[in-house]
PDB file of C-alpha atoms in Angstrom:
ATOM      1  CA  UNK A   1     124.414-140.970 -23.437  1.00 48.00           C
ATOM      2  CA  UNK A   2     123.424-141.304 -20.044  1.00 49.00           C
ATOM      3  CA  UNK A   3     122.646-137.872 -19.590  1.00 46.00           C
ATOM      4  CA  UNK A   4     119.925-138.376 -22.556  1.00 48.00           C
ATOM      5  CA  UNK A   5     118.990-141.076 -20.562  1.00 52.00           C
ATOM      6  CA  UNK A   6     118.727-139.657 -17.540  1.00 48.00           C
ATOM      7  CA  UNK A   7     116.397-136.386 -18.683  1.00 49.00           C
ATOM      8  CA  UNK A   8     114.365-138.213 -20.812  1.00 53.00           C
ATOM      9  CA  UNK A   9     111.915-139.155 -18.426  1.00 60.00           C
ATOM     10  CA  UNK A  10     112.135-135.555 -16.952  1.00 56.00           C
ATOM     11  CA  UNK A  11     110.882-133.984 -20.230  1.00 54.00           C
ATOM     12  CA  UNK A  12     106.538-133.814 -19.835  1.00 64.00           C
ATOM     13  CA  UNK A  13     107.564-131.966 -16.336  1.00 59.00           C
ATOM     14  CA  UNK A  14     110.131-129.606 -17.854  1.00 49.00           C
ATOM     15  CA  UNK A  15     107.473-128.454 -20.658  1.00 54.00           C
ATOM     16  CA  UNK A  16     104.348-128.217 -18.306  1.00 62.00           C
ATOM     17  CA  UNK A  17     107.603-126.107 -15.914  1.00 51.00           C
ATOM     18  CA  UNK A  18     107.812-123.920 -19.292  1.00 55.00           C
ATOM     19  CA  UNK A  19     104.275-123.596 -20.491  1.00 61.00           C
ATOM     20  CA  UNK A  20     103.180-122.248 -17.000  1.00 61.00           C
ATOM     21  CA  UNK A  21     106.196-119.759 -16.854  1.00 56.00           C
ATOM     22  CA  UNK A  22     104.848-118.337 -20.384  1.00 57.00           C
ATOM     23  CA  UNK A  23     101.764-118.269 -19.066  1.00 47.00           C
ATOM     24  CA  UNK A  24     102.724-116.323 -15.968  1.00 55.00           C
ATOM     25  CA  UNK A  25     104.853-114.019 -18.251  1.00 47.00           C
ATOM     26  CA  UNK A  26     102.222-113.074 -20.549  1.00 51.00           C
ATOM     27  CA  UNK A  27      99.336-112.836 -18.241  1.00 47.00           C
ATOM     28  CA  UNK A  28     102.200-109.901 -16.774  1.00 46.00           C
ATOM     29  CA  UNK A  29     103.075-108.777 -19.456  1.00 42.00           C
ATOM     30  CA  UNK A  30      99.154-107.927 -20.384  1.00 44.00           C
ATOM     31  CA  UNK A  31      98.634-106.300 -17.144  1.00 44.00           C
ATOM     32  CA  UNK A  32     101.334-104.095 -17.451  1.00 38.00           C
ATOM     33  CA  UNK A  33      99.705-103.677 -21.153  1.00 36.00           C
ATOM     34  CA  UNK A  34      96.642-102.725 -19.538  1.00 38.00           C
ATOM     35  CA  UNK A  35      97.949-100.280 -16.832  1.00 37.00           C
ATOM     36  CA  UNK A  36     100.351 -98.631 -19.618  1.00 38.00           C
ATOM     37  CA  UNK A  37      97.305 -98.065 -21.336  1.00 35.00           C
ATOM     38  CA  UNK A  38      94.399 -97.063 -18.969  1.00 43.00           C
ATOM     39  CA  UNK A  39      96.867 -94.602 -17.656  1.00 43.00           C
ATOM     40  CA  UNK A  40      97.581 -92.982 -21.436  1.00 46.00           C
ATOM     41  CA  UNK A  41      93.866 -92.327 -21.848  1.00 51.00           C
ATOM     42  CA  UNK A  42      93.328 -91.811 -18.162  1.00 54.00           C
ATOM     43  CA  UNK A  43      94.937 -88.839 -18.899  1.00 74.00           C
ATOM     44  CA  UNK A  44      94.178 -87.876 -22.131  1.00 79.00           C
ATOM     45  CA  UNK A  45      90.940 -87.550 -20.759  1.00 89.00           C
ATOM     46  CA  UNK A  46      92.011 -85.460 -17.875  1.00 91.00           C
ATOM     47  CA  UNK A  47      94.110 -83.020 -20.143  1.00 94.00           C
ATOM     48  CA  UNK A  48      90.796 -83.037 -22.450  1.00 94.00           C
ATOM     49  CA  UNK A  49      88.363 -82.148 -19.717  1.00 95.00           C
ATOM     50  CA  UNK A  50      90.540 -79.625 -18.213  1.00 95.00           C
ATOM     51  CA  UNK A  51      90.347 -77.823 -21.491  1.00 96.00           C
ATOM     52  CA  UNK A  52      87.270 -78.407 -22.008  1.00 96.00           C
ATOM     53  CA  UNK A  53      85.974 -76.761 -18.282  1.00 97.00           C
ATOM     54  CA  UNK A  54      88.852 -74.674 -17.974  1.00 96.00           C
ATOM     55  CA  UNK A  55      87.823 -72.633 -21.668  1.00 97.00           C
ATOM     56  CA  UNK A  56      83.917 -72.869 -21.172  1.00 97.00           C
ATOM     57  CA  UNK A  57      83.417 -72.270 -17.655  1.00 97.00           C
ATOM     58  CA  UNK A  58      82.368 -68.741 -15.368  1.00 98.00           C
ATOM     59  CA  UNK A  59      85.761 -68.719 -13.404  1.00 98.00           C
ATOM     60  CA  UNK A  60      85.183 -67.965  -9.902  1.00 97.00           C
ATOM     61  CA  UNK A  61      81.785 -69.531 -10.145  1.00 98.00           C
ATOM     62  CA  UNK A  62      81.507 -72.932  -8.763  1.00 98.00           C
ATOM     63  CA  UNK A  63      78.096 -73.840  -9.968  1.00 97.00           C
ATOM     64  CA  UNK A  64      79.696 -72.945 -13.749  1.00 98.00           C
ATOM     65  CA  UNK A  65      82.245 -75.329 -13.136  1.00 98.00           C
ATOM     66  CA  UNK A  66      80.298 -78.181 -11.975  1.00 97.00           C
ATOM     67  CA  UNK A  67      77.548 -77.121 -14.696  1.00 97.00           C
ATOM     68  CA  UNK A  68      80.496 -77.767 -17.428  1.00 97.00           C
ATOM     69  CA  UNK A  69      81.839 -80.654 -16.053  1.00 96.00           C
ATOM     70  CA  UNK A  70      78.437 -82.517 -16.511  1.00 96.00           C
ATOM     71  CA  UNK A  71      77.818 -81.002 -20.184  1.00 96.00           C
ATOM     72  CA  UNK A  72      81.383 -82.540 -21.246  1.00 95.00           C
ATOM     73  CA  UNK A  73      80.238 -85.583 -19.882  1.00 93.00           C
ATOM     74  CA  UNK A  74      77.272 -85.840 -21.705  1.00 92.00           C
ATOM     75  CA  UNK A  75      79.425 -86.410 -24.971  1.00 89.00           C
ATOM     76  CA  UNK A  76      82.263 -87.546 -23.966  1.00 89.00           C
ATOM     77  CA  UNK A  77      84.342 -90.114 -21.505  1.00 87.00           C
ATOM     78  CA  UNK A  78      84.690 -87.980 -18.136  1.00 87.00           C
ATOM     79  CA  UNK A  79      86.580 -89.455 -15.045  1.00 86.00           C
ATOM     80  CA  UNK A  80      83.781 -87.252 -12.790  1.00 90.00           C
ATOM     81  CA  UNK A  81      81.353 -89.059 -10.896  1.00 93.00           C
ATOM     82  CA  UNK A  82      78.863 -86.983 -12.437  1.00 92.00           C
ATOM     83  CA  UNK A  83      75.288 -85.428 -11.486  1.00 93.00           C
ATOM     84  CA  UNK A  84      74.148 -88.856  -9.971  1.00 95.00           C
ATOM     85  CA  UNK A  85      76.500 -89.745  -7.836  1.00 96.00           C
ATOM     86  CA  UNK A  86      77.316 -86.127  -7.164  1.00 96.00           C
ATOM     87  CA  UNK A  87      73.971 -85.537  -5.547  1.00 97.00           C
ATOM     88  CA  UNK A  88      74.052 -88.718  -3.538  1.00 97.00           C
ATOM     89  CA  UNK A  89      77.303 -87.010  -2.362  1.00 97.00           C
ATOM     90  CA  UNK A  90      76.019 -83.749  -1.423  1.00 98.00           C
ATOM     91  CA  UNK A  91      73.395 -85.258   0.470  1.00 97.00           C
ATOM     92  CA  UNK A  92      75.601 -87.343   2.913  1.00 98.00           C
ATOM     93  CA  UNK A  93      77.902 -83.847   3.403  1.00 98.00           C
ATOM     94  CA  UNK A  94      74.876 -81.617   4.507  1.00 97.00           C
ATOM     95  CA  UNK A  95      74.119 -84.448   6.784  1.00 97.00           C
ATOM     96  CA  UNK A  96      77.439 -84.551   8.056  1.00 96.00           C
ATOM     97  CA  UNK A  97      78.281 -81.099   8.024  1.00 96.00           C
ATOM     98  CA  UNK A  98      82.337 -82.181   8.147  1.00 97.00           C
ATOM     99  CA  UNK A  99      84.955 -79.499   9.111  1.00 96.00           C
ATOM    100  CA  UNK A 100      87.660 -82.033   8.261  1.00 97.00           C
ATOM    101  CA  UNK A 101      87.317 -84.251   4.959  1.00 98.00           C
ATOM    102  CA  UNK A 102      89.484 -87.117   3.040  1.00 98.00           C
ATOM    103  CA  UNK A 103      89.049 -87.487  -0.959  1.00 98.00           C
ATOM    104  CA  UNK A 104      91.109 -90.118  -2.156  1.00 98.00           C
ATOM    105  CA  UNK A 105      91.571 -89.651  -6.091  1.00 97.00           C
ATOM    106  CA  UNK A 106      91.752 -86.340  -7.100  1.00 96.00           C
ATOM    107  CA  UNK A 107      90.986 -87.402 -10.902  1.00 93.00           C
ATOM    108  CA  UNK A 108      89.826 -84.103 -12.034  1.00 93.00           C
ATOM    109  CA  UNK A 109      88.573 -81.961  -9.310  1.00 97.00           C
ATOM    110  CA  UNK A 110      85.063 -82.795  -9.768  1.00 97.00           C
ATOM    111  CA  UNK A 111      84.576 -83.895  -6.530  1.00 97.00           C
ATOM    112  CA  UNK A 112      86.943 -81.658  -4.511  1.00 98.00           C
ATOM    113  CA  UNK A 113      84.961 -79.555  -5.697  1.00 98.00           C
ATOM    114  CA  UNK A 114      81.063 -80.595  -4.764  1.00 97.00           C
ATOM    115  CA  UNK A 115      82.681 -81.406  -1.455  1.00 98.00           C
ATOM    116  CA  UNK A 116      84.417 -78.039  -0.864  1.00 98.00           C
ATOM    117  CA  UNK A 117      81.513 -76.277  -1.421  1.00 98.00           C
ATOM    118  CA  UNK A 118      79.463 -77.931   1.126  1.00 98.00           C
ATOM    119  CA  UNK A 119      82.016 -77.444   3.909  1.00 97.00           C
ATOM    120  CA  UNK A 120      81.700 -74.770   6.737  1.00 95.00           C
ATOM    121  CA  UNK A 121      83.571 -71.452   5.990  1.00 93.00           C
ATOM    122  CA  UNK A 122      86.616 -73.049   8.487  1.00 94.00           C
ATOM    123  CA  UNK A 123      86.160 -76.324   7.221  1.00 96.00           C
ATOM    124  CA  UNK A 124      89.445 -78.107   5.146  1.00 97.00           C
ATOM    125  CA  UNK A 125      89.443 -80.907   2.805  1.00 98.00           C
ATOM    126  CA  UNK A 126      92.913 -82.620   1.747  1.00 98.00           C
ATOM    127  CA  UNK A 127      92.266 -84.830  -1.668  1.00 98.00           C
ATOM    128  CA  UNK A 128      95.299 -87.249  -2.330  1.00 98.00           C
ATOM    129  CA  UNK A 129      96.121 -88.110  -6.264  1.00 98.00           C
ATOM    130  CA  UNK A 130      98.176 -90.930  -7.479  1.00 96.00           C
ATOM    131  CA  UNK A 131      99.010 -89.029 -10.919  1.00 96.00           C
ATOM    132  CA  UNK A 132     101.223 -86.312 -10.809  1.00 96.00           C
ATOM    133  CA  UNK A 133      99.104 -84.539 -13.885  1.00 96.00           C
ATOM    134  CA  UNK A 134      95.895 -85.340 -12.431  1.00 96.00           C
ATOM    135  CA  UNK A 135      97.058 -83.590  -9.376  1.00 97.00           C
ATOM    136  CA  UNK A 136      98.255 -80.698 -10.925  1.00 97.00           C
ATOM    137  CA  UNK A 137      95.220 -79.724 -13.259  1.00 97.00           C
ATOM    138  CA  UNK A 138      92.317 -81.158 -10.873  1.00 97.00           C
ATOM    139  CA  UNK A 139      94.250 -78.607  -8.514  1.00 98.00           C
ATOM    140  CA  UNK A 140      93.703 -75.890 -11.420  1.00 98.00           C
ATOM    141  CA  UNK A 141      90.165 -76.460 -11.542  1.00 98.00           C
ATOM    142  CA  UNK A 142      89.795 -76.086  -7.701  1.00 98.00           C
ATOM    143  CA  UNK A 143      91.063 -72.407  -7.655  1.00 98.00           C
ATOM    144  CA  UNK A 144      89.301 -71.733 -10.690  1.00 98.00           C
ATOM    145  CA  UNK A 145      86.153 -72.453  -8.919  1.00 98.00           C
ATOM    146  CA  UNK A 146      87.155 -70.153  -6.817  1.00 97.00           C
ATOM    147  CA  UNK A 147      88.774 -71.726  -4.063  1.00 98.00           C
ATOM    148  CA  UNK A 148      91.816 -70.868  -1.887  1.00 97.00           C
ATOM    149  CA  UNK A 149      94.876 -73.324  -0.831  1.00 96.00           C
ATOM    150  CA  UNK A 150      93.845 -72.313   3.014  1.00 96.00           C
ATOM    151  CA  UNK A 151      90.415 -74.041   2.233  1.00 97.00           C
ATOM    152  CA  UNK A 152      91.883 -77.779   0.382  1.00 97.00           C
ATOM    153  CA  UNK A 153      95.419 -79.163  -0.164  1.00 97.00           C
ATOM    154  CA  UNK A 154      95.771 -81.603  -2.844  1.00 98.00           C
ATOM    155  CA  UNK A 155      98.709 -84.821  -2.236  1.00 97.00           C
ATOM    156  CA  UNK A 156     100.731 -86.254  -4.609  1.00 97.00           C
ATOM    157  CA  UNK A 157     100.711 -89.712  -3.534  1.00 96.00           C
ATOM    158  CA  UNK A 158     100.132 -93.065  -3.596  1.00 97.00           C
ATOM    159  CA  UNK A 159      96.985 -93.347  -0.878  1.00 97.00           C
ATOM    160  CA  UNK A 160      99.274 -96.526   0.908  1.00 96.00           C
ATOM    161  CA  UNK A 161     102.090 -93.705   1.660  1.00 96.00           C
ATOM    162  CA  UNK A 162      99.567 -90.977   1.972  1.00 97.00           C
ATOM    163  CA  UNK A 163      97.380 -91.979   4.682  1.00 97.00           C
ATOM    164  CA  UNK A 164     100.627 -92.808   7.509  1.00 95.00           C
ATOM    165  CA  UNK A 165     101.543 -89.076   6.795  1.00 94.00           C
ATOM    166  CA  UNK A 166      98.312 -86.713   7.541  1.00 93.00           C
ATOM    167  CA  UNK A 167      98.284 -87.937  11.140  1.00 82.00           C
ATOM    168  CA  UNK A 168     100.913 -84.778  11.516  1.00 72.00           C
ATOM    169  CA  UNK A 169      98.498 -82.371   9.656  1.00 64.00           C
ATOM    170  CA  UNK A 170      96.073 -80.538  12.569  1.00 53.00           C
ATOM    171  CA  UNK A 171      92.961 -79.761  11.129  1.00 51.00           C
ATOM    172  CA  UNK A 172      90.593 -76.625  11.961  1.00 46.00           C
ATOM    173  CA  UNK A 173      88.408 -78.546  14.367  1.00 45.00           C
ATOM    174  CA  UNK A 174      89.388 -81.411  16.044  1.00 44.00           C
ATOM    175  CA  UNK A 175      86.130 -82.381  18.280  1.00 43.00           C
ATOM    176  CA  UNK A 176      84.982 -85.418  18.747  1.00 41.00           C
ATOM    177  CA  UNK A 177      89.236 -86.481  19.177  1.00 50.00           C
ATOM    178  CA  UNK A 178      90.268 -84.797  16.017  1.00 75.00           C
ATOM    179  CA  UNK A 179      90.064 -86.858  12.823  1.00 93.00           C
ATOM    180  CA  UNK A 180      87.566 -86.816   9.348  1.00 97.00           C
ATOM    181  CA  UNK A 181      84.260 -86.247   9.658  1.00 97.00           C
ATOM    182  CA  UNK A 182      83.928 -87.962   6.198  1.00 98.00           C
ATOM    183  CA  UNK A 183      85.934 -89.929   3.568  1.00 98.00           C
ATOM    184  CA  UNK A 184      85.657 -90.291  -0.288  1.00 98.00           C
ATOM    185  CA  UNK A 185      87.162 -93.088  -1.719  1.00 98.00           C
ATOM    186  CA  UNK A 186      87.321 -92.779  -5.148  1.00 97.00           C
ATOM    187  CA  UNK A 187      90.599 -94.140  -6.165  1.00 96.00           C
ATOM    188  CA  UNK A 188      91.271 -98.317  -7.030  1.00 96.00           C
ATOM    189  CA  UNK A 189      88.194 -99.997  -4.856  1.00 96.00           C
ATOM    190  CA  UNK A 190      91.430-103.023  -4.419  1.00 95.00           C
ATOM    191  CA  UNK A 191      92.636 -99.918  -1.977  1.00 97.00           C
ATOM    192  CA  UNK A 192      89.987 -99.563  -0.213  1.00 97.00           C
ATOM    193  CA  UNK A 193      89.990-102.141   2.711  1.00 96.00           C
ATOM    194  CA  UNK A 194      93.795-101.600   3.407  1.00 97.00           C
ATOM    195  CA  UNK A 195      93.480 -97.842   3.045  1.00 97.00           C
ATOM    196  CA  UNK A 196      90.000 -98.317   5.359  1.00 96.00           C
ATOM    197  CA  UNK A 197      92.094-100.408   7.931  1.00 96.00           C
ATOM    198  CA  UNK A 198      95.220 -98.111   7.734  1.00 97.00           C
ATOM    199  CA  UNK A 199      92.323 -95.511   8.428  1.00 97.00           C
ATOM    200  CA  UNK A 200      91.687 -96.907  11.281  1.00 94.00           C
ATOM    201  CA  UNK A 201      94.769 -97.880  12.593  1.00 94.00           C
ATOM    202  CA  UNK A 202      96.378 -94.509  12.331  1.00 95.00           C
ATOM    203  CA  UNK A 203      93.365 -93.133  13.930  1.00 94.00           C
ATOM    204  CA  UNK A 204      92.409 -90.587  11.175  1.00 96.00           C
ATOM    205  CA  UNK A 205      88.353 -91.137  11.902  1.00 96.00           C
ATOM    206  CA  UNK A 206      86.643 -89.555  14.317  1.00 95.00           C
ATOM    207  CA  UNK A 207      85.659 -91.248  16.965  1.00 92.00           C
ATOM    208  CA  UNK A 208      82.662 -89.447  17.729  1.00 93.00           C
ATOM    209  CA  UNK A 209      81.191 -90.531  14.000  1.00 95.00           C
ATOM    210  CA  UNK A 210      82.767 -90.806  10.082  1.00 97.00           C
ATOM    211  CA  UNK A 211      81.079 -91.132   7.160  1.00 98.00           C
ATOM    212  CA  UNK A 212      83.135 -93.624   4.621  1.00 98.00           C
ATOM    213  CA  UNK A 213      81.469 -92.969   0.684  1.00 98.00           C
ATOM    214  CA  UNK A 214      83.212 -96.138  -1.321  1.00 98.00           C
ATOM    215  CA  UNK A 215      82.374 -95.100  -5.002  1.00 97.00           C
ATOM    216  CA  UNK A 216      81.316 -98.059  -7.108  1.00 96.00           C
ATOM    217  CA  UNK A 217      82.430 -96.604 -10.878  1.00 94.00           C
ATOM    218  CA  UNK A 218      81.317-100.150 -12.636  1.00 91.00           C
ATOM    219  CA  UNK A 219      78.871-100.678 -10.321  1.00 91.00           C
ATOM    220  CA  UNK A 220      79.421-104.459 -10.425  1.00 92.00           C
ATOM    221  CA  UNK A 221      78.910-105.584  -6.642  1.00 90.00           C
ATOM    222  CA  UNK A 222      82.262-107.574  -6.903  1.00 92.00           C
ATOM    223  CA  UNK A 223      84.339-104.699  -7.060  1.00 93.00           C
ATOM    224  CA  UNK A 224      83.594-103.604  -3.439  1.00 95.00           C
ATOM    225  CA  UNK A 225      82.639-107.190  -1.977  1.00 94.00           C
ATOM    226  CA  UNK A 226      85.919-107.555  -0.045  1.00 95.00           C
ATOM    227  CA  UNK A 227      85.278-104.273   1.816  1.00 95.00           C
ATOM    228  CA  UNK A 228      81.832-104.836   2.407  1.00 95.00           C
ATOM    229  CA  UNK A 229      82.385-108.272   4.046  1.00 94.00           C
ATOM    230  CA  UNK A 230      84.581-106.914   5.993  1.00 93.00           C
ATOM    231  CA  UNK A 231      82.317-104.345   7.536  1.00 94.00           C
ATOM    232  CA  UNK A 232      79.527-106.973   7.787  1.00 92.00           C
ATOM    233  CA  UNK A 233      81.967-109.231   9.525  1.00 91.00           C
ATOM    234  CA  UNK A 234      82.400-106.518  12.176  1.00 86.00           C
ATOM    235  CA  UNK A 235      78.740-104.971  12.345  1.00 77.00           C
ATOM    236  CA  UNK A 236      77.625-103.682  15.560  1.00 74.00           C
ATOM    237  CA  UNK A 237      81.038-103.304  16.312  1.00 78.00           C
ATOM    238  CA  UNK A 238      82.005 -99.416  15.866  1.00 87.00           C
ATOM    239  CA  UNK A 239      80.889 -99.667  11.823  1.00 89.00           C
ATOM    240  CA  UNK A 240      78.200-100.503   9.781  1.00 92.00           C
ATOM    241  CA  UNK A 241      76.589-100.074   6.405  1.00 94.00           C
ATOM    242  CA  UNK A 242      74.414 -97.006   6.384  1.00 94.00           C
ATOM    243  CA  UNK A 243      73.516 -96.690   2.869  1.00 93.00           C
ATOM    244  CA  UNK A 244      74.049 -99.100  -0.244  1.00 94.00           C
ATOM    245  CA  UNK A 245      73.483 -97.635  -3.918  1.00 95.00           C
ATOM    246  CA  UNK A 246      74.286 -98.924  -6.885  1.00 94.00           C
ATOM    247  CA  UNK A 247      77.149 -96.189  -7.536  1.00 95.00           C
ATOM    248  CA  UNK A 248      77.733 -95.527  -4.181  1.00 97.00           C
ATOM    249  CA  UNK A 249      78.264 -97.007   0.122  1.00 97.00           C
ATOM    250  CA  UNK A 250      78.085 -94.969   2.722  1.00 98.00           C
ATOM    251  CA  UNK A 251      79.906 -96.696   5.651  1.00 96.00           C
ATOM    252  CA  UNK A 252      79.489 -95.406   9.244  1.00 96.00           C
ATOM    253  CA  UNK A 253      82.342 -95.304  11.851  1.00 95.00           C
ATOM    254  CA  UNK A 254      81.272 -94.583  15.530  1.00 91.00           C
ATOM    255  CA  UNK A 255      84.211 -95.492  18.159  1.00 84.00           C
ATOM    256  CA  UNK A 256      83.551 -93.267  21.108  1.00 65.00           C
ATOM    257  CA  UNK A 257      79.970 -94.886  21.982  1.00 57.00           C
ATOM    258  CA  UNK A 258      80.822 -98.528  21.483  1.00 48.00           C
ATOM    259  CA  UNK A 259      83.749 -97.904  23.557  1.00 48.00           C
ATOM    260  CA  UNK A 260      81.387 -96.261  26.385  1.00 42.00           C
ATOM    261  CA  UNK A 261      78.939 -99.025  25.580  1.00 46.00           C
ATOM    262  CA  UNK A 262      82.003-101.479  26.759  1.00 44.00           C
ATOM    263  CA  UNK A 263      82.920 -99.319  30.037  1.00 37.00           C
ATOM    264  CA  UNK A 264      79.355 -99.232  30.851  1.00 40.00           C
ATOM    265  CA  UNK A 265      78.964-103.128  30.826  1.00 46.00           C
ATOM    266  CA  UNK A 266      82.486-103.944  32.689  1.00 41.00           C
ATOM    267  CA  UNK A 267      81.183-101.267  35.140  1.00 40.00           C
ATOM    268  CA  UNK A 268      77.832-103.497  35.716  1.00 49.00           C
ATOM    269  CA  UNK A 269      79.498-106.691  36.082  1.00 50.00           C
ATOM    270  CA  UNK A 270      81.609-105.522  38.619  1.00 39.00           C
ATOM    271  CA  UNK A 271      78.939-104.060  40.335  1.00 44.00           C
ATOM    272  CA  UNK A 272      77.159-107.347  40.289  1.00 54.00           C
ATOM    273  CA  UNK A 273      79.998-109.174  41.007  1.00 50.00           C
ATOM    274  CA  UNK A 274      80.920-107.007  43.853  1.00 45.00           C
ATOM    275  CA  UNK A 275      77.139-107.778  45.024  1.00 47.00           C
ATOM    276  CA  UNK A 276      77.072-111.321  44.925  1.00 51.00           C
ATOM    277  CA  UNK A 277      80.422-111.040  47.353  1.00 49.00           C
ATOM    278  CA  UNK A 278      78.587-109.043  49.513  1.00 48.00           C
ATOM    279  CA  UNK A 279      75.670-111.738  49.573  1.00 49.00           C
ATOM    280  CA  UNK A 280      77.935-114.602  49.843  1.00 50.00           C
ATOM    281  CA  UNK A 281      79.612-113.141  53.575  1.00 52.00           C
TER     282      UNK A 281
END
């Protein structure tokens, strides 16, 4: 009886305690829904447009391959960025002209692609793929455009476990302090500030200048707001926003200046300190 009593008055708090659990367990349980499923048809669409390319395509001719890429997109869902986005791309690597570049998510080789062909005949691009399938058949499609393994290397990886490990890969020019010349991100835009900072940290951009292309899939300004207030946080301050489309942000990393900038202007005020000594005897 008195332990009726007792958790009588304990009862509203014990079902608001169990109506927030079931809420917490089925909002879970729907994003694991969600994920189960985006990843099903994530790659049933890879396996599809593999076939698709792999069957109608000029092998050995990378033009073909891009060229059937964008006619199976014109009909059906495609995980390439496509023509639009594509050009926006090739326009930012003939203005870079990178020997070494980054491509996180793989998806199916569209990119790798665009991007190898743009790179100097020693130039090296490493892509990094979350999905082991993904990997394997965007991987296809890069040799059947005619590629080599000397020219790309394509990671099976999570980008967070990635990115540590290519500090240990030399690259085929390393002026400027070594590093990429330019970085795709193309993977989950909630990755892309801690893979930017983990970037940074591990000193994987060049110091001398890196171009940083965030693709912007939905294009819904949201989805890349946390990275861009970060970089507007820090502007004039080794990064800045160099070019904001819809699709697409270019983001440009310059260390080696700003740090001469900084030895330049301790130099001065220690010359001018060092003359108002002088003065002051």
């Amino acid at each position: 009886m008195w332990l009726f009593a007792v958790s009588v008055p304990l009862l509203p708090a014990l079902l608001m305690v169990s109506r927030r659990c079931r809420v917490k367990v089925s909002s879970l349980c729907r994003r694991a829904l969600n994920w189960a499923l985006g990843l099903v048809q994530g790659r049933a669409c890879v396996r599809s447009t593999h076939a698709f390319v792999f069957s109608n395509c000029t092998h050995g001719k990378v033009d073909s391959v891009l060229q059937t890429f964008d006619l199976y997109a014109e009909t059906r869902p495609s995980l390439s960025i496509g023509p639009e986005t594509g050009e926006a791309l090739d326009d930012v690597v003939r203005r870079v002209r990178p020997s070494r570049a980054l491509e996180l998510g793989t998806h199916c080789g569209y990119s790798s692609v665009r991007l190898l062909r743009l790179l100097p005949p020693a130039g090296r691009l490493i892509t990094v793929e979350l999905d082991p399938l993904a990997a394997e058949l965007g991987e296809e499609i890069i040799l059947v455009a005619g590629f080599k393994h000397s020219q790309f290397q394509v990671l099976t990886s999570p980008s967070a476990e990635a990115i540590p490990a290519l500090r240990s890969r030399p690259g085929p020019d390393q002026r400027g302090g070594g590093g990429f010349e330019l970085v795709l991100m193309d993977h989950d835009p909630r990755q892309y500030l801690p893979d930017l900072l983990a970037l940074e940290r591990d000193e994987l951009l060049c110091r001398s200048g890196c171009s940083v292309l965030l693709v912007n899939r939905r294009r819904r300004a949201e989805d890349l707001g946390e990275v861009l207030d970060h970089i507007r946080a820090r502007a004039g301050r080794c990064c800045s926003i160099r070019t904001e489309l819809p699709f697409m942000v270019e983001i440009f990393y310059q260390k080696e200046n700003t740090e001469t900038e900084d030895m330049t202007k301790s130099a001065d005020q220690l010359t001018d300190s060092r003359a108002e000594s002088r003065w002051a005897d």
